[in-house]
Coordinates of C-alpha atoms and ligand atoms in Angstrom, one line a residue:
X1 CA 0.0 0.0 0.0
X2 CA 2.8 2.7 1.2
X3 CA 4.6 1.5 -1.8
X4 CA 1.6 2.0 -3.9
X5 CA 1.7 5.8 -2.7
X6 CA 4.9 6.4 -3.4
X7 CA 4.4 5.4 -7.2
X8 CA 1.4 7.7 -7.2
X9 CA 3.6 10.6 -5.9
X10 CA 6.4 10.6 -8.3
X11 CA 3.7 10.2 -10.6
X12 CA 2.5 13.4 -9.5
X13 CA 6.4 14.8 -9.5
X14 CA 6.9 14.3 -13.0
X15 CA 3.5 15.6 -14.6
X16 CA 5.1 19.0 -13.5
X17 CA 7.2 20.2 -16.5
X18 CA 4.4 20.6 -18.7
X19 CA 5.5 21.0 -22.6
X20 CA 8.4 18.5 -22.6
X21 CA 5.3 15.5 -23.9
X22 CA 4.9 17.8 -26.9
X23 CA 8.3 16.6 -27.9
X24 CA 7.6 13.1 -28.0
X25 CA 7.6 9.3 -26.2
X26 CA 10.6 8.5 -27.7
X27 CA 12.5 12.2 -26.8
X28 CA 11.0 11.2 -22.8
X29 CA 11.9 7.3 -22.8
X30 CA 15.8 8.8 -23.7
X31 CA 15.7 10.4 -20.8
X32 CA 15.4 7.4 -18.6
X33 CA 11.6 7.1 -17.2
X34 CA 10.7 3.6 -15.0
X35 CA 7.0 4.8 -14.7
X36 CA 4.2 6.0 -17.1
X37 CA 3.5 9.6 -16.1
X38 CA 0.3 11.0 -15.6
X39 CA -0.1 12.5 -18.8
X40 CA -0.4 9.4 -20.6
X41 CA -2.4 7.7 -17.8
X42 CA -6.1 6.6 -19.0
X43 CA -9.0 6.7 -16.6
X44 CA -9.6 3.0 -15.8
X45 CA -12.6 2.4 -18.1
X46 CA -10.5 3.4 -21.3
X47 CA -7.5 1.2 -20.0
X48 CA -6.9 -1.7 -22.3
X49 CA -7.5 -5.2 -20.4
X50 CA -5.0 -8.3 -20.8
X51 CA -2.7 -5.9 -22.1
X52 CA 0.5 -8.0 -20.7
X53 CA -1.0 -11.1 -20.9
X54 CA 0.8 -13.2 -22.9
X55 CA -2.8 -15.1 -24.5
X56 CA -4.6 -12.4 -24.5
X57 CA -7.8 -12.7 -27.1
X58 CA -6.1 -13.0 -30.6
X59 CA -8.4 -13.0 -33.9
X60 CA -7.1 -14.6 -37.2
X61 CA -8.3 -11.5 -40.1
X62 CA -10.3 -13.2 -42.9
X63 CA -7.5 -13.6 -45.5
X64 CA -7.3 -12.1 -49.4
X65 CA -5.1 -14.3 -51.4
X66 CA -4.3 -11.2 -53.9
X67 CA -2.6 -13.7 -56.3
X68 CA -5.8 -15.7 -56.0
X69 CA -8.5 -12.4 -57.3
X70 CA -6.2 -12.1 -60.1
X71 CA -7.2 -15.7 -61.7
X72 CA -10.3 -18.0 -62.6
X73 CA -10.7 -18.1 -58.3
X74 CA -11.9 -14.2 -58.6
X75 CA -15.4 -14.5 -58.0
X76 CA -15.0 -16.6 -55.4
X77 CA -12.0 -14.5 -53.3
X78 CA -15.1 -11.1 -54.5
X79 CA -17.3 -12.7 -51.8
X80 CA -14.3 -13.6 -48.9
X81 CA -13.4 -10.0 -49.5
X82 CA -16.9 -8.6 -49.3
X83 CA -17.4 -10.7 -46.0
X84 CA -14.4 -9.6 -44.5
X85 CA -15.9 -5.9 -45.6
X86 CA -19.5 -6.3 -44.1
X87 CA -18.3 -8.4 -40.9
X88 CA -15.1 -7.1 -40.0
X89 CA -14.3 -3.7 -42.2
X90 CA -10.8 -5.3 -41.5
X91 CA -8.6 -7.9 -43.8
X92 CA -5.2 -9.5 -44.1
X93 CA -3.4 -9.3 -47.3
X94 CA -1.3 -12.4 -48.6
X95 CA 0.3 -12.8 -52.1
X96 CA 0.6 -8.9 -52.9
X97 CA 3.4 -9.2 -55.5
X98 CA 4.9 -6.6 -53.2
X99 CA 8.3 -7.4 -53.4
X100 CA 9.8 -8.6 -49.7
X101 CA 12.5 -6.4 -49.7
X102 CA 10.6 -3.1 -50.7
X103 CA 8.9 -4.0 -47.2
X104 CA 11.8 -5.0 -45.5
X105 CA 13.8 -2.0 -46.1
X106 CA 10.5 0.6 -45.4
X107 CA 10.6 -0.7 -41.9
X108 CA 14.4 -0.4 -41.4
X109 CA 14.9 2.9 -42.7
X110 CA 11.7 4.0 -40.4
X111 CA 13.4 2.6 -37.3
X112 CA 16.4 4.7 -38.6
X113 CA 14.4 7.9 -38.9
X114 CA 13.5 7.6 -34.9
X115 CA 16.8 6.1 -34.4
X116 CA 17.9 9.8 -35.2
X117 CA 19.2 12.2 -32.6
X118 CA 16.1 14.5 -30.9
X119 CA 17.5 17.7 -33.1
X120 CA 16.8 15.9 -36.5
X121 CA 13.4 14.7 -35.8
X122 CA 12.2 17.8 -34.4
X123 CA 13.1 20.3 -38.1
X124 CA 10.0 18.5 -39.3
X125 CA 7.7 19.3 -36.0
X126 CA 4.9 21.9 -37.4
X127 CA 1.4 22.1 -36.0
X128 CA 0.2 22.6 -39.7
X129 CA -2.1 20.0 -40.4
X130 CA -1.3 19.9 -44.1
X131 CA 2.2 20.1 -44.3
X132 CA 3.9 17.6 -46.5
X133 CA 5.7 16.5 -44.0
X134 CA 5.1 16.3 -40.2
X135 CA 6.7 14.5 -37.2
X136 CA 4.3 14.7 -34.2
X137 CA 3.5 12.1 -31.0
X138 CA 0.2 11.8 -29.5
X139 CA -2.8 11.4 -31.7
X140 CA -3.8 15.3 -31.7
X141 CA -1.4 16.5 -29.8
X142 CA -2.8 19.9 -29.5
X143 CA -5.9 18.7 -28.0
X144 CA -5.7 15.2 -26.3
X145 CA -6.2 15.7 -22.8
X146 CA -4.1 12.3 -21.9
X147 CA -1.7 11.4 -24.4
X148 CA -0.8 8.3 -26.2
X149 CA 2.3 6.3 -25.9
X150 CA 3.0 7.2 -30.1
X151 CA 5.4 9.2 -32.1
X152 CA 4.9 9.4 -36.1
X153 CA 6.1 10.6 -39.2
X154 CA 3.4 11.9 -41.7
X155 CA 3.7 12.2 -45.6
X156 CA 1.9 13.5 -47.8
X157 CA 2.7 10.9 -50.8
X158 CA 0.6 12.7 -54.0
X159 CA 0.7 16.6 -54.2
X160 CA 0.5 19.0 -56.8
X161 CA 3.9 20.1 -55.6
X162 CA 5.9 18.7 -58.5
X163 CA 9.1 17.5 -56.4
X164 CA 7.5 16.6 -53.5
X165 CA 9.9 14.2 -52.5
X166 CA 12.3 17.1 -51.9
X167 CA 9.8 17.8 -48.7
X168 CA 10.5 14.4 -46.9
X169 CA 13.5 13.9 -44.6
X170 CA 16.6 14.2 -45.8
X171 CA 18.4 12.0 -43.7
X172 CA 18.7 9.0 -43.1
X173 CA 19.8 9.7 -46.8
X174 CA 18.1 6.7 -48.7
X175 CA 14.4 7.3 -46.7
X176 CA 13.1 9.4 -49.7
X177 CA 14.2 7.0 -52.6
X178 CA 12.8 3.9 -50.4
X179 CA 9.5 5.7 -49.0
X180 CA 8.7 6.8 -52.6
X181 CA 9.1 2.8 -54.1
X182 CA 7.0 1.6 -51.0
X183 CA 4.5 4.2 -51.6
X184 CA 4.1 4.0 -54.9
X185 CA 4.0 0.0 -54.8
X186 CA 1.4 0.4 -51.9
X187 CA -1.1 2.7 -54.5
X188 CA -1.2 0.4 -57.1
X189 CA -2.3 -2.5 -54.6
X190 CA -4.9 0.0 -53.3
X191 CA -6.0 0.5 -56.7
X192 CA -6.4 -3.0 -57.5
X193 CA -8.1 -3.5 -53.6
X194 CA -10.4 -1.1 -54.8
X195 CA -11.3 -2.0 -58.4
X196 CA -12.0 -5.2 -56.2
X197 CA -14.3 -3.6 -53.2
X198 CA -16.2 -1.8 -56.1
X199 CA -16.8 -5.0 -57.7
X200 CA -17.7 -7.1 -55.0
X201 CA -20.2 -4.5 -54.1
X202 CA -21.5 -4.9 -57.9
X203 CA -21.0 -1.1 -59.3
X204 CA -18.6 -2.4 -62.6
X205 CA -18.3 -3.0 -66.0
X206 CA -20.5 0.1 -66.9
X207 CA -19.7 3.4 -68.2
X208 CA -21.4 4.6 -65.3
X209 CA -19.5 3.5 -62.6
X210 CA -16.4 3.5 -64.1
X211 CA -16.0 6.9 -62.8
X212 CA -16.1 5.8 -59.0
X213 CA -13.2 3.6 -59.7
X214 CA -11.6 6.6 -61.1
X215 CA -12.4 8.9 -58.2
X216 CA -11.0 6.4 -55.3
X217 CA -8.0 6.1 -57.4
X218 CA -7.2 10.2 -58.1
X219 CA -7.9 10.4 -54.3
X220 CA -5.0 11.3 -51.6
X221 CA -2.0 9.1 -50.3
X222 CA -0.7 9.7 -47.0
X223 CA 2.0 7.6 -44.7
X224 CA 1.6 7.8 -41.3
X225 CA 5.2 6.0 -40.0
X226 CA 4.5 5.5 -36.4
X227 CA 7.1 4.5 -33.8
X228 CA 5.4 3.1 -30.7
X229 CA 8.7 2.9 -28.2
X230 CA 8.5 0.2 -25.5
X231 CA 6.6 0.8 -22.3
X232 CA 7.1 0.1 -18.7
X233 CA 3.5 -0.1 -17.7
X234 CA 1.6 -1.0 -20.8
X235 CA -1.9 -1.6 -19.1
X236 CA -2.0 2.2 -18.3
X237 CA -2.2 3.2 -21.8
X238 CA -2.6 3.0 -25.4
X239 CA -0.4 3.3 -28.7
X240 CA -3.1 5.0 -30.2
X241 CA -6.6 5.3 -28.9
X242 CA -9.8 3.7 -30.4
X243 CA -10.5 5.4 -33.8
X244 CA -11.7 5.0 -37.5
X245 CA -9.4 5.9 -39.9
X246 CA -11.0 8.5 -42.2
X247 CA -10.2 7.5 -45.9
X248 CA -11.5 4.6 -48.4
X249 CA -8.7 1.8 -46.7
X250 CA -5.8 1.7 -45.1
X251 CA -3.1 -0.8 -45.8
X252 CA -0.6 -1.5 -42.7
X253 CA 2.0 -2.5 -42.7
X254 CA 3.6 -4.1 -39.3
X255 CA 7.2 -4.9 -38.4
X256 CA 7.5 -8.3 -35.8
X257 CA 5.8 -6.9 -32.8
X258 CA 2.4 -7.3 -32.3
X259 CA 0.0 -4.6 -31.0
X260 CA -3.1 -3.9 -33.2
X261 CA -6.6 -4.4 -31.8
X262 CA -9.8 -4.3 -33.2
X263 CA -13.4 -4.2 -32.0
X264 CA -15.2 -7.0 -33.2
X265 CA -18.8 -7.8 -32.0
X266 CA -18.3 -5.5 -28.7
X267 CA -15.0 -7.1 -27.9
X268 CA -11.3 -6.1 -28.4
X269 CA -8.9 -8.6 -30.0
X270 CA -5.5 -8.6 -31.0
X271 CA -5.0 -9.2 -34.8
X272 CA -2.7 -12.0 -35.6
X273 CA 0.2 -11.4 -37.3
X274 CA 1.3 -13.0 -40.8
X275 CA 4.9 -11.9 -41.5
X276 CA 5.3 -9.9 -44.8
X277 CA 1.6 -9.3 -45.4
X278 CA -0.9 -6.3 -45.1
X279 CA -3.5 -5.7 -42.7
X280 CA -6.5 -3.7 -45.1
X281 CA -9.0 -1.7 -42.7
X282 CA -12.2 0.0 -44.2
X283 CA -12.2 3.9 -43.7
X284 CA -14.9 5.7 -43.2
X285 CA -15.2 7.3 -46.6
X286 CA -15.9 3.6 -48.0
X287 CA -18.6 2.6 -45.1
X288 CA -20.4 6.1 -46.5
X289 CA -19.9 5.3 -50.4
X290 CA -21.3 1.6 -49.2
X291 CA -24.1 3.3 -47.8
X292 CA -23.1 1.4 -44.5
X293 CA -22.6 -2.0 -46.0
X294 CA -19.2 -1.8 -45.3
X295 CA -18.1 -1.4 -41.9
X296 CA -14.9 1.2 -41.4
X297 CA -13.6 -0.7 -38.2
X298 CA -13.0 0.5 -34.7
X299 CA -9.3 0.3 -33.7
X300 CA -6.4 0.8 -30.8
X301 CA -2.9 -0.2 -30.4
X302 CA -1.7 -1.6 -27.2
X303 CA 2.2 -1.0 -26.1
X304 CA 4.4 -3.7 -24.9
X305 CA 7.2 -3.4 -22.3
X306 CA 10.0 -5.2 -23.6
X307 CA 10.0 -4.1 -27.4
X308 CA 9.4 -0.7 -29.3
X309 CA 6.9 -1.8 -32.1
X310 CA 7.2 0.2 -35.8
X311 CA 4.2 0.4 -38.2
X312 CA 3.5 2.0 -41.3
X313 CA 0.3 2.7 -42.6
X314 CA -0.8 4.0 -46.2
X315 CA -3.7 5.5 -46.0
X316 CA -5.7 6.2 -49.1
X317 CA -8.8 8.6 -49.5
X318 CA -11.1 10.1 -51.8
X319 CA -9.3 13.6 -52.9
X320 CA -10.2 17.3 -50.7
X321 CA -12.7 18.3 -53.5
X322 CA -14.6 15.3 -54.1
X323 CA -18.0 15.0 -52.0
X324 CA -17.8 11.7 -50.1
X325 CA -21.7 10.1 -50.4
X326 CA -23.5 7.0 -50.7
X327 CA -23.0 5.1 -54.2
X328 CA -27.2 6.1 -55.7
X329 CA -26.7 2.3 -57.1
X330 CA -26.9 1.5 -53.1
X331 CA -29.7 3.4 -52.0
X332 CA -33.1 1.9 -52.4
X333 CA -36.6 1.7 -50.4
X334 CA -35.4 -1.2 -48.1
X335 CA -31.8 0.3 -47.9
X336 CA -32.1 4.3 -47.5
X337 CA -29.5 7.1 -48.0
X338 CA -28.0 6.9 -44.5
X339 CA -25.5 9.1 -44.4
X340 CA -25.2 13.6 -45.7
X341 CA -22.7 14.6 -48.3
X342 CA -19.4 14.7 -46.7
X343 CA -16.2 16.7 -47.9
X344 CA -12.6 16.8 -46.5
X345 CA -13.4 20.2 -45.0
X346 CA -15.7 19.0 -42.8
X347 CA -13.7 16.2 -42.3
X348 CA -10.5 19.0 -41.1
X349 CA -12.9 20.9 -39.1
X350 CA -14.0 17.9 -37.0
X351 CA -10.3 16.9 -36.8
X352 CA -8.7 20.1 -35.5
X353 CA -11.6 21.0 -33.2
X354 CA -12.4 17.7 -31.0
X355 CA -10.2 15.1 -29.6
X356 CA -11.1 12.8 -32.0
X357 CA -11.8 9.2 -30.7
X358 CA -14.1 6.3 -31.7
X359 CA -16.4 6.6 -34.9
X360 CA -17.4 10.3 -33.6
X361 CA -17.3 11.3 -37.4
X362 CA -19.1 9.2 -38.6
X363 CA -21.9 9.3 -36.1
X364 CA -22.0 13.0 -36.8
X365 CA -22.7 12.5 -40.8
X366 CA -25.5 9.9 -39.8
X367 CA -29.3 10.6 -40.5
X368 CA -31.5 10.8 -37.5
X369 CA -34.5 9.4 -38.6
X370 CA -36.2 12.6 -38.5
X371 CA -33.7 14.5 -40.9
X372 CA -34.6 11.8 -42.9
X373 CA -38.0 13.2 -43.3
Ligands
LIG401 C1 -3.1 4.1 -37.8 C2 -3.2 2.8 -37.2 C3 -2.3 0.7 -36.6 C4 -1.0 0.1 -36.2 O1 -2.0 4.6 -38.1 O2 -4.2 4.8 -38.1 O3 -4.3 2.5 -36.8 O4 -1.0 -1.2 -36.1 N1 -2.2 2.0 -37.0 O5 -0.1 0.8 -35.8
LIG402 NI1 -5.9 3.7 -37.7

């Protein structure tokens, strides 16, 4: 009990110095911590359980053999895939044609990036949303009351800037050349994962609906390279906190270390790992174009106290002009328009003026029944 107390109080001691959290959980594990402070202490409800358990309650993703929708097998890999969508909004990716050491050398030169002095990471600190490229911790670190145990790296991967590239770190020197292969082998498997999604939700092969496929594809790319440093009391807090991801999918990428929950039928589970594939999660833009068919899954990461864990996740959207709404091929008597017209901008706004956790934007761009009217 005393001892208990005396944990509590240096707690206390080092919540004092304010600002020094904005620089980061790697920047404050450097400087030798043994406890989590209270800044990155959730209230007990939000606190993830089994979080050192060694069992803990794993789920094995419904699995897309890519190589598999390319042949005679197609239709039959459409309906896996649109299962996975409706059940889960959450897949695993095997047979990408991804070549291993594209993926193999993204995650090493990421843990290179953090394995950078303090003074390098921070030149690409900015609290513009829209930079090209931003190095930040938290998940909005200007407004999350407690923070999460997460640093990142954000790029912006398409942009009318016409050397783009030239944004990104500059060191370590090989990140830009190996962060632009990855990212440009990454969109054309989201192009092909969404040709699929489109087809397994039967809008194809018309001059119609051609020009949805289009859209997803012209949308945004965007790497989020997150660093999630080990932990010394894990079951106080989270990697991230439970969220949505915004866009039309994300594909992660994981290195060895496991950490990745989803929600699944009220319950939190710990996705399985297969080494060298993707995890595919539906964003919220797709669960609006589906009209709600498919689901854009709830999510967390949970730290670890003996190893850092590195992901890196591609996330691909629908581009900041183009209105985000149901598909009208969707909408019918029995299934009605459930969600308003959406754009990026409203998307921002939310963003930059809530502390953005669970499917809160989403919920907001719902019909009430009576708006239905
Ligand atoms: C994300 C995310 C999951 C992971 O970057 O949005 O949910 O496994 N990452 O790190
Ligand atoms: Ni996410």
């Amino acid at each position: 009990m005393t001892g208990l107390i005396v944990a509590e109080n240096k707690r206390e001691d080092d919540s004092s110095s304010g600002s020094q959290y904005q620089k980061g959980v790697k920047h404050l594990c450097e400087n030798g911590i043994t406890i989590v402070p209270n800044k990155y202490v959730l209230p007990l409800p939000e606190r993830p359980i089994n979080a050192t358990s060694e069992e803990g309650n794993h789920i094995q993703l419904p699995i897309i053999n890519f190589a598999q929708l390319q042949g005679p097998d197609r239709q039959q890999v459409l309906n896996t895939l649109s299962k996975a969508c409706e059940e889960y909004g959450i897949f695993q990716v095997i047979n990408h044609g991804i070549p291993i050491n594209v993926i193999s050398s993204m995650i090493d030169v990421s843990k290179e990036f953090f394995e950078l002095p303090y003074d390098e990471r921070e030149k690409y600190m900015t609290s513009d949303l829209s930079a090209p490229v931003r190095y930040g911790t938290s998940f909005n670190q200007t407004k999350d009351g407690v923070f999460c145990w997460r640093d990142f790296l954000k790029l912006v991967c398409n942009s009318s800037t016409s050397d783009i590239l030239a944004c990104w770190p500059s060191s370590p020197v090989d990140l830009r050349q190996l962060v632009f292969t990855y990212s440009k082998q990454t969109k054309s498997l989201f192009d092909m994962l969404m040709k699929a999604i489109l087809e397994s939700l039967g809008l194809v092969e018309n001059e119609n609906e051609d020009h949805f496929l289009q859209q997803f594809q012209d949308g945004s790319q965007l790497m989020f390279i997150n660093f999630f440093p080990s932990c010394p009391e894990p079951e106080l807090t989270l990697g991230m906190p439970p969220h949505s991801d915004y866009g039309s999918l994300t594909l992660v990428l994981q290195d060895e270390v496991e950490g990745l929950q989803i929600q699944h039928q009220g319950n939190w589970f710990t996705v399985k790992q297969i080494p060298n594939s993707f995890v595919v999660n539906v964003g919220d833009h797709l669960e609006i174009f589906s009209n709600g068919r498919y689901k854009s899954v709830l999510h967390r990461v949970l730290v670890n106290s003996t190893r850092s864990r590195i992901s890196v996740a591609s996330l691909h959207s629908l581009s900041f002009e183009t209105v985000v709404q149901p598909a009208p091929k969707l909408i019918n008597e029995s299934n009605p328009r459930r969600y308003k017209d959406t754009d990026f901008a409203a998307f921002l706004k939310y963003l930059s003026s809530c502390e953005s956790k669970k499917k809160n934007f989403l919920e907001s761009r719902k019909f009430t029944s009576i708006e239905r009217n």
